CSV table of C-alpha atoms in Angstrom, one decimal:
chain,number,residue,atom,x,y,z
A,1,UNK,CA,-7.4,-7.3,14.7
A,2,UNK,CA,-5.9,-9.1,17.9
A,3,UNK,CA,-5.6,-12.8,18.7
A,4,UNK,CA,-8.5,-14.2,21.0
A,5,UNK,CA,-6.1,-15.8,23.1
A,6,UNK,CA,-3.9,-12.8,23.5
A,7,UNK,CA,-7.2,-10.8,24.4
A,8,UNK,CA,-7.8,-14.0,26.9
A,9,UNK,CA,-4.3,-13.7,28.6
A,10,UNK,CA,-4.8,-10.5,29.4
A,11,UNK,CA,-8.2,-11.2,31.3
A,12,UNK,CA,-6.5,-13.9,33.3
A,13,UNK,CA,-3.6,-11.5,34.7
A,14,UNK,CA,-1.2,-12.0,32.0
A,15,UNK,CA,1.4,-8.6,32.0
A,16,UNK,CA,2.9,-9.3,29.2
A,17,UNK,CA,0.0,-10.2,27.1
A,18,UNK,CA,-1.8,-7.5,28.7
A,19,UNK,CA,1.0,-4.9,27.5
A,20,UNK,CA,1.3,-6.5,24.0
A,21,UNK,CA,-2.7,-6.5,23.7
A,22,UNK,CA,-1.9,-2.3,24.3
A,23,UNK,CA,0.6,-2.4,22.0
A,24,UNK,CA,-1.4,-3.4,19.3
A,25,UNK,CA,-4.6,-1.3,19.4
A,26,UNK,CA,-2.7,2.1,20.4
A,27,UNK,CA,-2.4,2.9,16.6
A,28,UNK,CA,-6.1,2.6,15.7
A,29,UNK,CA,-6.9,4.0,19.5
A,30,UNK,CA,-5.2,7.3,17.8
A,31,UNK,CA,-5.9,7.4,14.6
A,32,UNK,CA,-10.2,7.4,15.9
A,33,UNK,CA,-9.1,9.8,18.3
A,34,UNK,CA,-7.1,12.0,15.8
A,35,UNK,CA,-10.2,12.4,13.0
A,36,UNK,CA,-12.8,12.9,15.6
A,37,UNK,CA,-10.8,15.5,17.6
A,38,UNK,CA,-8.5,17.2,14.8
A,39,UNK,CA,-6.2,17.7,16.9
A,40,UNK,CA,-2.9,15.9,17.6
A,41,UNK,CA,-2.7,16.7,21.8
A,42,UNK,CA,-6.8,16.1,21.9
A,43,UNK,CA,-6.1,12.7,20.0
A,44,UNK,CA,-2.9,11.8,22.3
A,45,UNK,CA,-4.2,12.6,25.4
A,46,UNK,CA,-7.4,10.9,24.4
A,47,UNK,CA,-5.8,7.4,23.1
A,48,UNK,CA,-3.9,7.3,26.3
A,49,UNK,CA,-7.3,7.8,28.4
A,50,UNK,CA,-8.9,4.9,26.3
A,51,UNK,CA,-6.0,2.9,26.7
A,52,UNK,CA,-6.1,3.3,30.3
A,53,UNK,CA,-9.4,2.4,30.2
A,54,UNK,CA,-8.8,-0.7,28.2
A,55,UNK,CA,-6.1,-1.2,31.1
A,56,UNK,CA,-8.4,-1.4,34.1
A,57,UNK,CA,-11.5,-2.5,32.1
A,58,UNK,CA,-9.9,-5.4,30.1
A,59,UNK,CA,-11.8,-8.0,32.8
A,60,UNK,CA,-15.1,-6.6,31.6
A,61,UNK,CA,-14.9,-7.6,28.2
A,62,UNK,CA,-17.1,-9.9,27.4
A,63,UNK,CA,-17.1,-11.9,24.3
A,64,UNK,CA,-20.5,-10.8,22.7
A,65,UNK,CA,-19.2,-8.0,21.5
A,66,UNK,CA,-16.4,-7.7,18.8
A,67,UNK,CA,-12.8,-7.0,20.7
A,68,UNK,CA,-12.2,-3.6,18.3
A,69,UNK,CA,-16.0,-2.6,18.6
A,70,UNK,CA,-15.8,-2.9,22.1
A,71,UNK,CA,-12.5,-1.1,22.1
A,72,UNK,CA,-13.7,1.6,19.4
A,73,UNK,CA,-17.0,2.3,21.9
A,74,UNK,CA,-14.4,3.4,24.6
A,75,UNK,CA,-12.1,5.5,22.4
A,76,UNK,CA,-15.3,6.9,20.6
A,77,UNK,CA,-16.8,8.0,24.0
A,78,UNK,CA,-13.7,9.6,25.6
A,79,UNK,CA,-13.5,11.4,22.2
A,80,UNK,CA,-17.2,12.4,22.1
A,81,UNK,CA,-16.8,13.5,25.9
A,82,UNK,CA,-13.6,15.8,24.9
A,83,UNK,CA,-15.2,17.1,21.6
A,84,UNK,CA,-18.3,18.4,23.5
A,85,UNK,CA,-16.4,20.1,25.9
A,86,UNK,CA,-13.7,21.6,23.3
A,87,UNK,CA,-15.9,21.8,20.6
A,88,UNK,CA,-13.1,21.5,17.5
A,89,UNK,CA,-13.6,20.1,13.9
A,90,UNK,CA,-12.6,17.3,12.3
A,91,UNK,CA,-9.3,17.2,9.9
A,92,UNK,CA,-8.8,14.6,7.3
A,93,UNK,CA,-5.3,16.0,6.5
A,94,UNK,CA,-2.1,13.4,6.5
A,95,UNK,CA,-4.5,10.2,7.0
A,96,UNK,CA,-4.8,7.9,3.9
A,97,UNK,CA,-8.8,7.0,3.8
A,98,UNK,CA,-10.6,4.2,3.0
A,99,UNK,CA,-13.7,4.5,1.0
A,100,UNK,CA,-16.0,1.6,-0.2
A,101,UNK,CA,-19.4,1.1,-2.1
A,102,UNK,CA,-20.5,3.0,-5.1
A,103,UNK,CA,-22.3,6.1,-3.9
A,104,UNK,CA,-21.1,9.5,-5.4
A,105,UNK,CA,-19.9,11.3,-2.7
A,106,UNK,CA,-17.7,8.7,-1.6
A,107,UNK,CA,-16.0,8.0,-4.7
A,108,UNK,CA,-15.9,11.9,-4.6
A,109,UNK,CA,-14.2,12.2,-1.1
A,110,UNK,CA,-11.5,9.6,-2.4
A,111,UNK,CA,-10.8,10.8,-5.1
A,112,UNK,CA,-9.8,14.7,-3.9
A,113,UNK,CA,-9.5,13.9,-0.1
A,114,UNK,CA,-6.3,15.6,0.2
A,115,UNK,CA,-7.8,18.7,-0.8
A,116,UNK,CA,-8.7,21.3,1.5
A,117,UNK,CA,-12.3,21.6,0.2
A,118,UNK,CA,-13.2,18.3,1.3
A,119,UNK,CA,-11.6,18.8,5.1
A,120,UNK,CA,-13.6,21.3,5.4
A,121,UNK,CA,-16.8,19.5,3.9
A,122,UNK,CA,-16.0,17.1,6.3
A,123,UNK,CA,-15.4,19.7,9.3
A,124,UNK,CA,-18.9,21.3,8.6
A,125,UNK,CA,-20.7,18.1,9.6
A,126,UNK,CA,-22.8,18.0,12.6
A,127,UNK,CA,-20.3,15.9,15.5
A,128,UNK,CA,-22.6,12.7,14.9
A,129,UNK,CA,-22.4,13.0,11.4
A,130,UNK,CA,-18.7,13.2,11.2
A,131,UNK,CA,-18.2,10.5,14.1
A,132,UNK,CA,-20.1,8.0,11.8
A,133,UNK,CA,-18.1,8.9,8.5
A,134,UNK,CA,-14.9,8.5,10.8
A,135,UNK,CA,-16.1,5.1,12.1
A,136,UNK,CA,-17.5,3.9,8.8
A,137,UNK,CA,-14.5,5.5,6.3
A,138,UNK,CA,-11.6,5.5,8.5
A,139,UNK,CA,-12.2,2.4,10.7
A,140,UNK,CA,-14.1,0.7,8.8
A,141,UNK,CA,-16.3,-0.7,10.8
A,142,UNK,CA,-19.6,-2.2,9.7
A,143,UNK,CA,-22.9,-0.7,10.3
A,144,UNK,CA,-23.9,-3.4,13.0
A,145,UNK,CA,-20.4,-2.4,14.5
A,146,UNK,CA,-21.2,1.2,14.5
A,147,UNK,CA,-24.4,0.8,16.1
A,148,UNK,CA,-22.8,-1.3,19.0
A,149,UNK,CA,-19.9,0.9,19.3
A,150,UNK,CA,-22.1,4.2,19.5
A,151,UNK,CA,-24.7,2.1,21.5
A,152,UNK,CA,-27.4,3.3,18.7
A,153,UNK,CA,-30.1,1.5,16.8
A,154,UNK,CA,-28.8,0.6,13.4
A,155,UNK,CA,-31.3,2.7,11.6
A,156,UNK,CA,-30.2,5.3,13.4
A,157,UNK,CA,-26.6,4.8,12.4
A,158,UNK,CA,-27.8,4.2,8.7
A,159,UNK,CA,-30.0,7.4,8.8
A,160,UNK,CA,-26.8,9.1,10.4
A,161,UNK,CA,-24.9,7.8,7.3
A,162,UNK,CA,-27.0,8.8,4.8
A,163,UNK,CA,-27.5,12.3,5.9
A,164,UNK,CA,-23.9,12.7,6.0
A,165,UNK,CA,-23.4,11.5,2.3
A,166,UNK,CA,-26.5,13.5,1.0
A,167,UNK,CA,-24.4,16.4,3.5
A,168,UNK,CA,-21.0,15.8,2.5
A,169,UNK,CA,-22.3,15.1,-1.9
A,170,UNK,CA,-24.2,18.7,-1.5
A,171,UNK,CA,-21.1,20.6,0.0
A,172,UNK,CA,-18.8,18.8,-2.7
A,173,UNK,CA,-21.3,19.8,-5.5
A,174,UNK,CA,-21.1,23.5,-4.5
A,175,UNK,CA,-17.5,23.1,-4.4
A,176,UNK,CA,-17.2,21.5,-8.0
A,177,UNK,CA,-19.5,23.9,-9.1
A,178,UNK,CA,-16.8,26.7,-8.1
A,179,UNK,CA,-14.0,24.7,-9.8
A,180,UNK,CA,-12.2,23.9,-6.3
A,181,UNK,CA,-12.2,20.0,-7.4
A,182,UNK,CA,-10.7,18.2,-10.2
């Protein structure tokens, strides 16, 4: 994702590095913000806090942890933080998505994600559910990553995971059932 020695500049006091560091997270800052929030102003106003964050906090970063996981825990929290005050869903709507591995749902999500029916499979999701589809699918970040990122035990985030495929396959079924799909 970024350059070690561009993340080390920064630490050391380096503007310029510090700037193009920014620079070069903002779009996947956003684009976490925008599928946990659904909703562009939420996701702007929330990139901007992380960033921010990442601003005043870039000293604190300390090499044990993955640069974009450590970035992705603070963009993930400020969301979290916003979404249980606003309460709004999730949209999957103008975002291309990334699906990998061979379970059913998944290869069902990518293959009619731009429907409607599968936004709002996605929106009826309990927020931790949908938080780990949106870090797993759409950030693609590995379970390990999610777990430090969320700061939860990784069978947590697996159980998290598979509860949201088992949710996400059962909403789909009742969907193809009806004909929305295909």
């Amino acid at each position: 994702m970024v350059e070690q020695g561009l993340i080390k500049a920064a630490q050391e006091g380096d503007r310029d590095a510090l700037i193009t560091l920014l620079r070069e997270i903002e779009h996947h800052v956003y684009k976490t913000a925008y599928y946990i929030l659904n909703n562009e102003q939420d996701a702007l106003d929330a990139a901007q806090e992380a960033l921010i964050r990442i601003y005043t906090k870039i000293g604190s970063y300390e090499e044990k942890a993955q640069f974009k996981t450590w970035v992705q825990r603070i963009v993930t929290n400020i969301c979290i933080d916003k979404f249980r005050r606003n309460k709004p869903t999730v949209s999957i709507e103008e975002h291309e998505m990334v699906f990998e591995g061979h379970d059913d749902v998944e290869h069902e999500v990518m293959r009619a994600y731009t429907s409607s029916d599968v936004r709002e499979a996605i929106n009826q999701l309990p927020e931790h559910h949908r938080t780990v589809i949106v870090l797993r699918y759409i950030q693609d970040l590995s379970y390990n990553e999610i777990a430090d990122c969320l700061d939860l035990p990784l069978n947590t985030v697996k159980s998290y995971l598979f509860r949201a495929r088992q949710q996400l396959q059962s909403l789909l079924a009742d969907y193809e059932k009806g004909g929305l799909i295909g």
